[in-house]
């Protein structure tokens, strides 16, 4: 039976599903179009609102600078359109391979890797000199070393070409969301915990700023601050250390000294500036289109309970008990009229080992609250594939932390949730039956709505970014504020 209640509809949270990483092969071929279409039809029948797909830089601009080939993705987008689903497109400027869940390998373009042969410092580098070829260091953002273009220009030109070649899908409002990749795994962070270099959970990770470009930038910043003798940290340990075994993160360690605070501010500000610059280019590229711009922030929940927050710090999130490392990111996103997409929505603190000093629930509450305080939309996704009721109920709780409001919009509501990921396991009958119930509960027990206006999600044409945010406003945003209240459990359970 069709159900429809105007007030309950204002509690509707759309659900998207990530497509397989290799849906377009490394050779730029749409894999098994008939099979994909059949799966898309199944998703649509289950009430799913749309899908998310990685648009890989390493596939599109594979053949040389500015030689873009969008043909396979056009075929895929056509299938999405035919099945009545909406589309979230990720501008994936990173390598696929080397992270949790990476089942295929798609490197960044070979001609970029070739430049790295003669100048390996274009990649993020740890203190021992190991390079990470997943993503270009933010140290080359403004260096014209890629056949005369800077890294920012590489990303900008790619997004402009995407807009030109996908203009029909933008005009027909099939594409509703452009998530801009800003680092490894598409997340705004440093590659501080690479599995392909031996990192194992819950290692603290390593700082990734020892390429010559970031070294020079740090030396310049330190000299300007009157500390030309300061160097990058040499006491922060290695990937799988625990905080207390390092001088940097131990109790009363370097991270609390003037020198440590200066470094952490510089390291996290480089990341903020990187995101700000690329979002500005994304805004220019998609100006006037009826799309939302989004970024992804990683849910680094291990050592969140430790005073040093070591794993967050190595990733570039300068977050401590007395300093909010996420609200400044939300403030940058607000400048570009963007959405902050956060991971690990499905995780509960009780599922984590005590040694990891982990608190995914408190982390989610902090990050989402910071976004809402900056008056931006927040979205999210699960970090690991889960098919169980407990995980779905946790996502539902985070999507509407104070529950459903039967008289209108809830006080807080996530803009959307993207489920990771479409697979044979998800479509297995028992799993899919539970998933369909989850979708219905996300929709506040309302039927699927084709028109996002029905649940107050109409997308106006993208406006130009607001002026640069003054440094003191970003500093102000680091002052901690308590998160908004969260219910202990969702009021619309999958298994109710």
GROMACS .gro file of C-alpha atoms in nm:
model
  496
    1UNK     CA    1   0.000   0.000   0.000
    2UNK     CA    2   0.128   0.349  -0.088
    3UNK     CA    3   0.180   0.564   0.218
    4UNK     CA    4   0.209   0.939   0.217
    5UNK     CA    5   0.210   1.185   0.504
    6UNK     CA    6   0.327   1.538   0.428
    7UNK     CA    7   0.481   1.592   0.772
    8UNK     CA    8   0.651   1.253   0.786
    9UNK     CA    9   0.784   1.311   0.436
   10UNK     CA   10   0.992   1.600   0.577
   11UNK     CA   11   1.180   1.333   0.777
   12UNK     CA   12   1.269   1.138   0.458
   13UNK     CA   13   1.643   1.073   0.413
   14UNK     CA   14   1.735   0.956   0.061
   15UNK     CA   15   1.946   0.642   0.023
   16UNK     CA   16   2.213   0.595  -0.244
   17UNK     CA   17   2.421   0.286  -0.314
   18UNK     CA   18   2.786   0.286  -0.423
   19UNK     CA   19   2.852   0.101  -0.745
   20UNK     CA   20   3.140  -0.152  -0.764
   21UNK     CA   21   3.488   0.008  -0.785
   22UNK     CA   22   3.560  -0.155  -1.121
   23UNK     CA   23   3.223  -0.099  -1.291
   24UNK     CA   24   3.429   0.077  -1.560
   25UNK     CA   25   3.749  -0.122  -1.617
   26UNK     CA   26   4.099   0.021  -1.610
   27UNK     CA   27   4.085  -0.007  -1.992
   28UNK     CA   28   3.782   0.228  -1.997
   29UNK     CA   29   3.519  -0.035  -2.078
   30UNK     CA   30   3.179  -0.058  -1.908
   31UNK     CA   31   3.181  -0.408  -1.758
   32UNK     CA   32   2.871  -0.627  -1.803
   33UNK     CA   33   2.619  -0.353  -1.893
   34UNK     CA   34   2.326  -0.601  -1.896
   35UNK     CA   35   2.416  -0.729  -1.549
   36UNK     CA   36   2.462  -0.377  -1.413
   37UNK     CA   37   2.127  -0.268  -1.556
   38UNK     CA   38   1.955  -0.564  -1.393
   39UNK     CA   39   2.108  -0.470  -1.057
   40UNK     CA   40   2.009  -0.104  -1.100
   41UNK     CA   41   1.650  -0.213  -1.169
   42UNK     CA   42   1.658  -0.417  -0.845
   43UNK     CA   43   1.780  -0.114  -0.649
   44UNK     CA   44   1.511   0.108  -0.798
   45UNK     CA   45   1.243  -0.151  -0.711
   46UNK     CA   46   1.375  -0.153  -0.353
   47UNK     CA   47   1.304   0.219  -0.321
   48UNK     CA   48   1.668   0.330  -0.350
   49UNK     CA   49   1.697   0.695  -0.458
   50UNK     CA   50   2.022   0.682  -0.649
   51UNK     CA   51   2.374   0.548  -0.690
   52UNK     CA   52   2.725   0.680  -0.639
   53UNK     CA   53   3.013   0.605  -0.874
   54UNK     CA   54   3.387   0.679  -0.882
   55UNK     CA   55   3.484   0.865  -1.200
   56UNK     CA   56   3.850   0.768  -1.214
   57UNK     CA   57   4.106   1.024  -1.332
   58UNK     CA   58   4.339   0.733  -1.410
   59UNK     CA   59   4.086   0.597  -1.663
   60UNK     CA   60   3.956   0.919  -1.821
   61UNK     CA   61   4.286   1.104  -1.881
   62UNK     CA   62   4.488   0.789  -1.924
   63UNK     CA   63   4.617   0.854  -2.276
   64UNK     CA   64   4.789   1.187  -2.216
   65UNK     CA   65   4.740   1.543  -2.092
   66UNK     CA   66   4.389   1.671  -2.173
   67UNK     CA   67   4.308   1.356  -2.372
   68UNK     CA   68   3.979   1.278  -2.199
   69UNK     CA   69   3.765   0.978  -2.293
   70UNK     CA   70   3.422   0.980  -2.126
   71UNK     CA   71   3.257   0.716  -2.348
   72UNK     CA   72   3.226   0.429  -2.097
   73UNK     CA   73   3.094   0.662  -1.827
   74UNK     CA   74   2.838   0.808  -2.067
   75UNK     CA   75   2.711   0.454  -2.128
   76UNK     CA   76   2.691   0.391  -1.754
   77UNK     CA   77   2.511   0.721  -1.684
   78UNK     CA   78   2.263   0.634  -1.960
   79UNK     CA   79   2.177   0.310  -1.777
   80UNK     CA   80   2.133   0.500  -1.450
   81UNK     CA   81   1.902   0.748  -1.621
   82UNK     CA   82   1.697   0.472  -1.787
   83UNK     CA   83   1.632   0.304  -1.451
   84UNK     CA   84   1.509   0.629  -1.290
   85UNK     CA   85   1.790   0.659  -1.035
   86UNK     CA   86   1.978   0.977  -0.940
   87UNK     CA   87   2.357   0.990  -0.959
   88UNK     CA   88   2.634   1.102  -0.726
   89UNK     CA   89   2.959   1.132  -0.923
   90UNK     CA   90   3.295   1.126  -0.743
   91UNK     CA   91   3.581   1.311  -0.909
   92UNK     CA   92   3.832   1.040  -0.813
   93UNK     CA   93   4.178   1.194  -0.842
   94UNK     CA   94   4.331   0.912  -0.637
   95UNK     CA   95   4.451   0.561  -0.710
   96UNK     CA   96   4.220   0.268  -0.642
   97UNK     CA   97   4.422  -0.002  -0.469
   98UNK     CA   98   4.604  -0.012  -0.136
   99UNK     CA   99   4.315   0.072   0.097
  100UNK     CA  100   4.051  -0.125   0.287
  101UNK     CA  101   3.806  -0.283   0.042
  102UNK     CA  102   4.003  -0.202  -0.275
  103UNK     CA  103   3.942  -0.506  -0.496
  104UNK     CA  104   4.076  -0.357  -0.822
  105UNK     CA  105   4.380  -0.146  -0.904
  106UNK     CA  106   4.337   0.176  -1.101
  107UNK     CA  107   4.650   0.395  -1.080
  108UNK     CA  108   4.653   0.769  -1.144
  109UNK     CA  109   4.738   0.849  -1.512
  110UNK     CA  110   5.062   0.693  -1.635
  111UNK     CA  111   5.190   1.023  -1.778
  112UNK     CA  112   5.163   1.170  -1.426
  113UNK     CA  113   5.343   0.870  -1.277
  114UNK     CA  114   5.614   0.923  -1.543
  115UNK     CA  115   5.674   1.275  -1.411
  116UNK     CA  116   5.711   1.112  -1.069
  117UNK     CA  117   5.994   0.896  -1.204
  118UNK     CA  118   6.215   1.201  -1.245
  119UNK     CA  119   6.056   1.398  -0.958
  120UNK     CA  120   5.938   1.150  -0.692
  121UNK     CA  121   5.863   1.439  -0.457
  122UNK     CA  122   5.529   1.493  -0.633
  123UNK     CA  123   5.399   1.219  -0.401
  124UNK     CA  124   5.329   1.228  -0.029
  125UNK     CA  125   5.636   1.097   0.155
  126UNK     CA  126   5.689   0.971   0.510
  127UNK     CA  127   5.995   1.042   0.726
  128UNK     CA  128   6.183   0.732   0.606
  129UNK     CA  129   6.139   0.850   0.245
  130UNK     CA  130   5.871   0.602   0.135
  131UNK     CA  131   5.648   0.756  -0.135
  132UNK     CA  132   5.274   0.706  -0.160
  133UNK     CA  133   5.160   0.708  -0.522
  134UNK     CA  134   4.786   0.713  -0.443
  135UNK     CA  135   4.754   1.089  -0.475
  136UNK     CA  136   4.969   1.395  -0.549
  137UNK     CA  137   5.112   1.580  -0.249
  138UNK     CA  138   4.940   1.909  -0.175
  139UNK     CA  139   5.292   2.053  -0.197
  140UNK     CA  140   5.255   2.060  -0.578
  141UNK     CA  141   4.909   2.220  -0.580
  142UNK     CA  142   5.047   2.537  -0.735
  143UNK     CA  143   5.364   2.410  -0.906
  144UNK     CA  144   5.342   2.410  -1.291
  145UNK     CA  145   5.538   2.086  -1.331
  146UNK     CA  146   5.277   1.876  -1.515
  147UNK     CA  147   5.354   1.978  -1.874
  148UNK     CA  148   5.307   2.339  -1.769
  149UNK     CA  149   5.001   2.282  -1.550
  150UNK     CA  150   4.975   2.283  -1.171
  151UNK     CA  151   4.802   2.000  -0.984
  152UNK     CA  152   4.509   2.234  -0.914
  153UNK     CA  153   4.483   2.302  -1.289
  154UNK     CA  154   4.484   1.925  -1.361
  155UNK     CA  155   4.185   1.880  -1.132
  156UNK     CA  156   4.010   2.192  -1.261
  157UNK     CA  157   4.049   2.096  -1.629
  158UNK     CA  158   3.916   1.745  -1.555
  159UNK     CA  159   3.604   1.886  -1.385
  160UNK     CA  160   3.543   2.136  -1.668
  161UNK     CA  161   3.568   1.854  -1.923
  162UNK     CA  162   3.327   1.645  -1.715
  163UNK     CA  163   3.074   1.927  -1.716
  164UNK     CA  164   3.105   1.977  -2.093
  165UNK     CA  165   3.075   1.607  -2.173
  166UNK     CA  166   2.799   1.530  -1.922
  167UNK     CA  167   2.595   1.847  -1.977
  168UNK     CA  168   2.283   1.651  -2.081
  169UNK     CA  169   2.288   1.446  -1.758
  170UNK     CA  170   2.338   1.766  -1.557
  171UNK     CA  171   2.054   1.946  -1.737
  172UNK     CA  172   1.815   1.654  -1.691
  173UNK     CA  173   1.909   1.653  -1.319
  174UNK     CA  174   2.019   1.290  -1.323
  175UNK     CA  175   2.352   1.400  -1.173
  176UNK     CA  176   2.263   1.571  -0.845
  177UNK     CA  177   2.591   1.557  -0.656
  178UNK     CA  178   2.958   1.608  -0.744
  179UNK     CA  179   3.184   1.474  -0.471
  180UNK     CA  180   3.531   1.618  -0.517
  181UNK     CA  181   3.816   1.382  -0.433
  182UNK     CA  182   4.071   1.561  -0.215
  183UNK     CA  183   4.311   1.286  -0.110
  184UNK     CA  184   4.363   0.911  -0.075
  185UNK     CA  185   4.036   0.714  -0.095
  186UNK     CA  186   3.883   1.042  -0.216
  187UNK     CA  187   3.898   1.181   0.138
  188UNK     CA  188   4.034   1.515   0.258
  189UNK     CA  189   4.332   1.371   0.448
  190UNK     CA  190   4.693   1.263   0.421
  191UNK     CA  191   4.769   0.894   0.335
  192UNK     CA  192   4.877   0.835   0.694
  193UNK     CA  193   4.766   0.471   0.723
  194UNK     CA  194   4.844   0.293   0.391
  195UNK     CA  195   4.786  -0.081   0.404
  196UNK     CA  196   5.022  -0.129   0.110
  197UNK     CA  197   5.307   0.004   0.329
  198UNK     CA  198   5.230  -0.234   0.613
  199UNK     CA  199   4.994  -0.030   0.828
  200UNK     CA  200   4.766  -0.248   1.045
  201UNK     CA  201   4.470  -0.126   1.254
  202UNK     CA  202   4.495   0.039   1.506
  203UNK     CA  203   4.842   0.179   1.430
  204UNK     CA  204   4.881   0.555   1.481
  205UNK     CA  205   5.000   0.612   1.123
  206UNK     CA  206   5.271   0.853   1.011
  207UNK     CA  207   5.293   1.217   0.909
  208UNK     CA  208   5.322   1.250   0.529
  209UNK     CA  209   5.498   1.582   0.467
  210UNK     CA  210   5.859   1.489   0.393
  211UNK     CA  211   5.856   1.551   0.017
  212UNK     CA  212   6.082   1.841  -0.083
  213UNK     CA  213   5.788   2.073  -0.160
  214UNK     CA  214   5.623   2.043   0.181
  215UNK     CA  215   5.963   2.046   0.355
  216UNK     CA  216   6.042   2.379   0.185
  217UNK     CA  217   5.701   2.517   0.275
  218UNK     CA  218   5.742   2.420   0.641
  219UNK     CA  219   6.091   2.573   0.661
  220UNK     CA  220   5.957   2.895   0.510
  221UNK     CA  221   5.661   2.903   0.751
  222UNK     CA  222   5.886   2.835   1.051
  223UNK     CA  223   6.132   3.108   0.945
  224UNK     CA  224   5.846   3.357   0.904
  225UNK     CA  225   5.737   3.273   1.260
  226UNK     CA  226   6.091   3.343   1.386
  227UNK     CA  227   6.187   2.978   1.429
  228UNK     CA  228   6.417   2.901   1.136
  229UNK     CA  229   6.580   2.626   1.346
  230UNK     CA  230   6.260   2.419   1.366
  231UNK     CA  231   6.242   2.099   1.163
  232UNK     CA  232   5.963   1.855   1.080
  233UNK     CA  233   5.896   1.595   1.354
  234UNK     CA  234   6.147   1.313   1.395
  235UNK     CA  235   5.993   1.165   1.711
  236UNK     CA  236   5.642   1.061   1.596
  237UNK     CA  237   5.711   0.689   1.553
  238UNK     CA  238   5.608   0.460   1.267
  239UNK     CA  239   5.282   0.326   1.123
  240UNK     CA  240   5.204   0.059   1.381
  241UNK     CA  241   5.329   0.225   1.698
  242UNK     CA  242   5.105   0.307   1.992
  243UNK     CA  243   5.102   0.673   2.102
  244UNK     CA  244   5.279   0.619   2.433
  245UNK     CA  245   5.580   0.459   2.262
  246UNK     CA  246   5.658   0.788   2.082
  247UNK     CA  247   5.800   1.114   2.215
  248UNK     CA  248   5.556   1.311   2.002
  249UNK     CA  249   5.226   1.159   2.119
  250UNK     CA  250   5.308   1.036   2.470
  251UNK     CA  251   5.164   1.201   2.782
  252UNK     CA  252   5.301   1.560   2.786
  253UNK     CA  253   5.465   1.484   2.451
  254UNK     CA  254   5.587   1.711   2.170
  255UNK     CA  255   5.234   1.763   2.039
  256UNK     CA  256   5.162   1.987   2.340
  257UNK     CA  257   5.474   2.206   2.301
  258UNK     CA  258   5.491   2.535   2.111
  259UNK     CA  259   5.689   2.364   1.836
  260UNK     CA  260   5.443   2.072   1.817
  261UNK     CA  261   5.141   2.302   1.802
  262UNK     CA  262   5.304   2.509   1.528
  263UNK     CA  263   5.370   2.198   1.321
  264UNK     CA  264   5.019   2.055   1.367
  265UNK     CA  265   4.861   2.389   1.276
  266UNK     CA  266   5.074   2.413   0.962
  267UNK     CA  267   5.007   2.047   0.866
  268UNK     CA  268   4.630   2.073   0.907
  269UNK     CA  269   4.613   2.419   0.743
  270UNK     CA  270   4.788   2.282   0.432
  271UNK     CA  271   4.504   2.033   0.405
  272UNK     CA  272   4.235   2.298   0.462
  273UNK     CA  273   4.389   2.520   0.196
  274UNK     CA  274   4.414   2.226  -0.045
  275UNK     CA  275   4.044   2.151  -0.003
  276UNK     CA  276   3.948   2.518  -0.027
  277UNK     CA  277   4.137   2.572  -0.354
  278UNK     CA  278   3.998   2.264  -0.528
  279UNK     CA  279   3.643   2.332  -0.407
  280UNK     CA  280   3.673   2.681  -0.552
  281UNK     CA  281   3.765   2.528  -0.889
  282UNK     CA  282   3.479   2.279  -0.860
  283UNK     CA  283   3.239   2.561  -0.784
  284UNK     CA  284   3.358   2.751  -1.095
  285UNK     CA  285   3.336   2.436  -1.310
  286UNK     CA  286   2.977   2.356  -1.210
  287UNK     CA  287   2.849   2.710  -1.154
  288UNK     CA  288   2.482   2.739  -1.248
  289UNK     CA  289   2.424   2.362  -1.263
  290UNK     CA  290   2.157   2.214  -1.036
  291UNK     CA  291   2.406   2.006  -0.838
  292UNK     CA  292   2.549   1.997  -0.490
  293UNK     CA  293   2.927   1.997  -0.440
  294UNK     CA  294   3.045   1.756  -0.167
  295UNK     CA  295   3.364   1.644   0.006
  296UNK     CA  296   3.439   1.334   0.208
  297UNK     CA  297   3.602   1.337   0.551
  298UNK     CA  298   3.741   1.014   0.691
  299UNK     CA  299   3.609   0.859   1.012
  300UNK     CA  300   3.935   0.803   1.198
  301UNK     CA  301   3.787   0.673   1.519
  302UNK     CA  302   4.086   0.491   1.672
  303UNK     CA  303   4.263   0.674   1.956
  304UNK     CA  304   3.970   0.918   1.964
  305UNK     CA  305   3.944   0.846   2.339
  306UNK     CA  306   4.318   0.906   2.390
  307UNK     CA  307   4.418   1.264   2.485
  308UNK     CA  308   4.660   1.276   2.186
  309UNK     CA  309   4.409   1.166   1.914
  310UNK     CA  310   4.724   1.036   1.740
  311UNK     CA  311   4.562   0.868   1.435
  312UNK     CA  312   4.359   1.181   1.357
  313UNK     CA  313   4.665   1.405   1.388
  314UNK     CA  314   4.878   1.204   1.144
  315UNK     CA  315   4.588   1.215   0.894
  316UNK     CA  316   4.577   1.595   0.917
  317UNK     CA  317   4.276   1.640   1.147
  318UNK     CA  318   4.410   1.860   1.430
  319UNK     CA  319   4.144   1.744   1.671
  320UNK     CA  320   4.200   1.725   2.048
  321UNK     CA  321   3.968   1.726   2.349
  322UNK     CA  322   4.013   2.105   2.371
  323UNK     CA  323   4.036   2.176   1.996
  324UNK     CA  324   3.782   2.100   1.724
  325UNK     CA  325   3.961   1.980   1.412
  326UNK     CA  326   3.647   1.928   1.202
  327UNK     CA  327   3.442   2.245   1.232
  328UNK     CA  328   3.701   2.450   1.036
  329UNK     CA  329   3.654   2.196   0.752
  330UNK     CA  330   3.277   2.250   0.775
  331UNK     CA  331   3.336   2.625   0.757
  332UNK     CA  332   3.541   2.585   0.437
  333UNK     CA  333   3.264   2.366   0.291
  334UNK     CA  334   3.007   2.632   0.376
  335UNK     CA  335   3.199   2.888   0.167
  336UNK     CA  336   3.137   2.676  -0.142
  337UNK     CA  337   2.772   2.586  -0.063
  338UNK     CA  338   2.885   2.226  -0.017
  339UNK     CA  339   2.793   1.908   0.168
  340UNK     CA  340   3.021   1.736   0.420
  341UNK     CA  341   3.008   1.359   0.373
  342UNK     CA  342   3.133   1.158   0.671
  343UNK     CA  343   3.212   0.788   0.709
  344UNK     CA  344   3.171   0.518   0.980
  345UNK     CA  345   2.799   0.580   1.041
  346UNK     CA  346   2.735   0.211   1.111
  347UNK     CA  347   2.990   0.165   1.389
  348UNK     CA  348   2.913   0.137   1.759
  349UNK     CA  349   3.166   0.193   2.038
  350UNK     CA  350   3.085  -0.145   2.196
  351UNK     CA  351   3.200  -0.325   1.879
  352UNK     CA  352   3.554  -0.186   1.906
  353UNK     CA  353   3.852  -0.338   2.086
  354UNK     CA  354   3.959  -0.157   2.402
  355UNK     CA  355   4.322  -0.132   2.285
  356UNK     CA  356   4.216   0.097   1.998
  357UNK     CA  357   4.067   0.353   2.242
  358UNK     CA  358   3.808   0.400   1.972
  359UNK     CA  359   3.481   0.596   1.976
  360UNK     CA  360   3.315   0.610   1.636
  361UNK     CA  361   2.984   0.720   1.791
  362UNK     CA  362   3.127   1.027   1.964
  363UNK     CA  363   3.331   1.111   1.654
  364UNK     CA  364   3.020   1.100   1.432
  365UNK     CA  365   2.833   1.320   1.681
  366UNK     CA  366   3.115   1.575   1.688
  367UNK     CA  367   3.155   1.599   1.311
  368UNK     CA  368   2.785   1.611   1.223
  369UNK     CA  369   2.717   1.866   1.498
  370UNK     CA  370   2.999   2.086   1.368
  371UNK     CA  371   2.848   2.074   1.018
  372UNK     CA  372   2.501   2.164   1.144
  373UNK     CA  373   2.646   2.451   1.349
  374UNK     CA  374   2.797   2.588   1.026
  375UNK     CA  375   2.454   2.558   0.860
  376UNK     CA  376   2.570   2.310   0.598
  377UNK     CA  377   2.416   1.983   0.487
  378UNK     CA  378   2.586   1.670   0.620
  379UNK     CA  379   2.570   1.329   0.455
  380UNK     CA  380   2.737   1.001   0.535
  381UNK     CA  381   2.817   0.643   0.458
  382UNK     CA  382   2.917   0.321   0.627
  383UNK     CA  383   3.290   0.247   0.642
  384UNK     CA  384   3.265  -0.132   0.604
  385UNK     CA  385   3.010  -0.353   0.427
  386UNK     CA  386   2.748  -0.465   0.678
  387UNK     CA  387   2.419  -0.649   0.626
  388UNK     CA  388   2.297  -0.676   0.985
  389UNK     CA  389   2.014  -0.504   1.168
  390UNK     CA  390   2.247  -0.353   1.432
  391UNK     CA  391   2.447  -0.162   1.171
  392UNK     CA  392   2.136  -0.038   0.989
  393UNK     CA  393   1.979   0.082   1.314
  394UNK     CA  394   2.294   0.275   1.401
  395UNK     CA  395   2.289   0.447   1.059
  396UNK     CA  396   1.921   0.531   1.112
  397UNK     CA  397   2.001   0.683   1.452
  398UNK     CA  398   2.275   0.903   1.303
  399UNK     CA  399   2.049   1.006   1.013
  400UNK     CA  400   1.790   1.149   1.256
  401UNK     CA  401   1.963   1.180   1.597
  402UNK     CA  402   1.654   1.314   1.777
  403UNK     CA  403   1.414   1.086   1.593
  404UNK     CA  404   1.121   1.149   1.363
  405UNK     CA  405   0.908   1.460   1.404
  406UNK     CA  406   0.547   1.374   1.320
  407UNK     CA  407   0.459   1.744   1.289
  408UNK     CA  408   0.718   1.851   1.033
  409UNK     CA  409   1.094   1.846   0.969
  410UNK     CA  410   1.310   1.695   1.244
  411UNK     CA  411   1.547   1.920   1.435
  412UNK     CA  412   1.841   1.750   1.267
  413UNK     CA  413   1.838   1.530   0.959
  414UNK     CA  414   2.121   1.406   0.741
  415UNK     CA  415   2.097   1.516   0.379
  416UNK     CA  416   2.149   1.164   0.251
  417UNK     CA  417   2.319   0.833   0.323
  418UNK     CA  418   2.521   0.631   0.073
  419UNK     CA  419   2.546   0.259   0.137
  420UNK     CA  420   2.875   0.083   0.068
  421UNK     CA  421   2.840  -0.113  -0.161
  422UNK     CA  422   2.646  -0.286  -0.442
  423UNK     CA  423   2.753  -0.653  -0.450
  424UNK     CA  424   2.621  -1.007  -0.488
  425UNK     CA  425   2.625  -1.028  -0.107
  426UNK     CA  426   2.390  -0.730  -0.076
  427UNK     CA  427   2.152  -0.874  -0.336
  428UNK     CA  428   2.142  -1.217  -0.167
  429UNK     CA  429   1.774  -1.262  -0.071
  430UNK     CA  430   1.797  -1.246   0.310
  431UNK     CA  431   2.040  -0.952   0.306
  432UNK     CA  432   1.836  -0.765   0.046
  433UNK     CA  433   1.511  -0.810   0.239
  434UNK     CA  434   1.671  -0.645   0.544
  435UNK     CA  435   1.820  -0.372   0.324
  436UNK     CA  436   1.476  -0.293   0.175
  437UNK     CA  437   1.338  -0.246   0.528
  438UNK     CA  438   1.631  -0.015   0.603
  439UNK     CA  439   1.550   0.197   0.296
  440UNK     CA  440   1.184   0.224   0.404
  441UNK     CA  441   1.286   0.335   0.755
  442UNK     CA  442   1.529   0.591   0.611
  443UNK     CA  443   1.231   0.723   0.416
  444UNK     CA  444   1.039   0.756   0.747
  445UNK     CA  445   0.803   0.475   0.639
  446UNK     CA  446   0.705   0.676   0.332
  447UNK     CA  447   0.707   0.549  -0.023
  448UNK     CA  448   0.994   0.643  -0.256
  449UNK     CA  449   0.955   0.997  -0.390
  450UNK     CA  450   1.087   1.073  -0.735
  451UNK     CA  451   1.083   1.451  -0.683
  452UNK     CA  452   1.330   1.564  -0.410
  453UNK     CA  453   1.119   1.880  -0.366
  454UNK     CA  454   0.865   1.656  -0.188
  455UNK     CA  455   1.103   1.615   0.105
  456UNK     CA  456   1.253   1.964   0.086
  457UNK     CA  457   1.565   1.861  -0.109
  458UNK     CA  458   1.516   2.065  -0.423
  459UNK     CA  459   1.852   2.174  -0.566
  460UNK     CA  460   1.881   2.534  -0.690
  461UNK     CA  461   2.148   2.634  -0.946
  462UNK     CA  462   2.492   2.640  -0.785
  463UNK     CA  463   2.593   2.991  -0.678
  464UNK     CA  464   2.947   3.130  -0.678
  465UNK     CA  465   3.156   3.059  -0.369
  466UNK     CA  466   3.149   3.315  -0.091
  467UNK     CA  467   3.461   3.526  -0.013
  468UNK     CA  468   3.768   3.370   0.148
  469UNK     CA  469   3.724   3.289   0.516
  470UNK     CA  470   3.953   3.501   0.736
  471UNK     CA  471   4.216   3.308   0.933
  472UNK     CA  472   4.077   3.429   1.267
  473UNK     CA  473   3.733   3.287   1.178
  474UNK     CA  474   3.893   2.946   1.117
  475UNK     CA  475   4.075   2.971   1.451
  476UNK     CA  476   3.745   3.062   1.619
  477UNK     CA  477   3.591   2.746   1.468
  478UNK     CA  478   3.847   2.530   1.654
  479UNK     CA  479   3.689   2.619   1.990
  480UNK     CA  480   3.514   2.304   2.109
  481UNK     CA  481   3.137   2.305   2.154
  482UNK     CA  482   2.935   2.012   2.289
  483UNK     CA  483   2.760   1.802   2.024
  484UNK     CA  484   2.385   1.817   1.984
  485UNK     CA  485   2.191   1.556   2.185
  486UNK     CA  486   2.157   1.207   2.035
  487UNK     CA  487   1.890   0.958   2.126
  488UNK     CA  488   2.025   0.627   2.259
  489UNK     CA  489   1.860   0.438   1.973
  490UNK     CA  490   1.656   0.507   1.662
  491UNK     CA  491   1.277   0.532   1.689
  492UNK     CA  492   1.234   0.361   1.349
  493UNK     CA  493   1.415   0.031   1.380
  494UNK     CA  494   1.461  -0.208   1.089
  495UNK     CA  495   1.357  -0.496   1.316
  496UNK     CA  496   1.067  -0.323   1.492
   0.00000   0.00000   0.00000
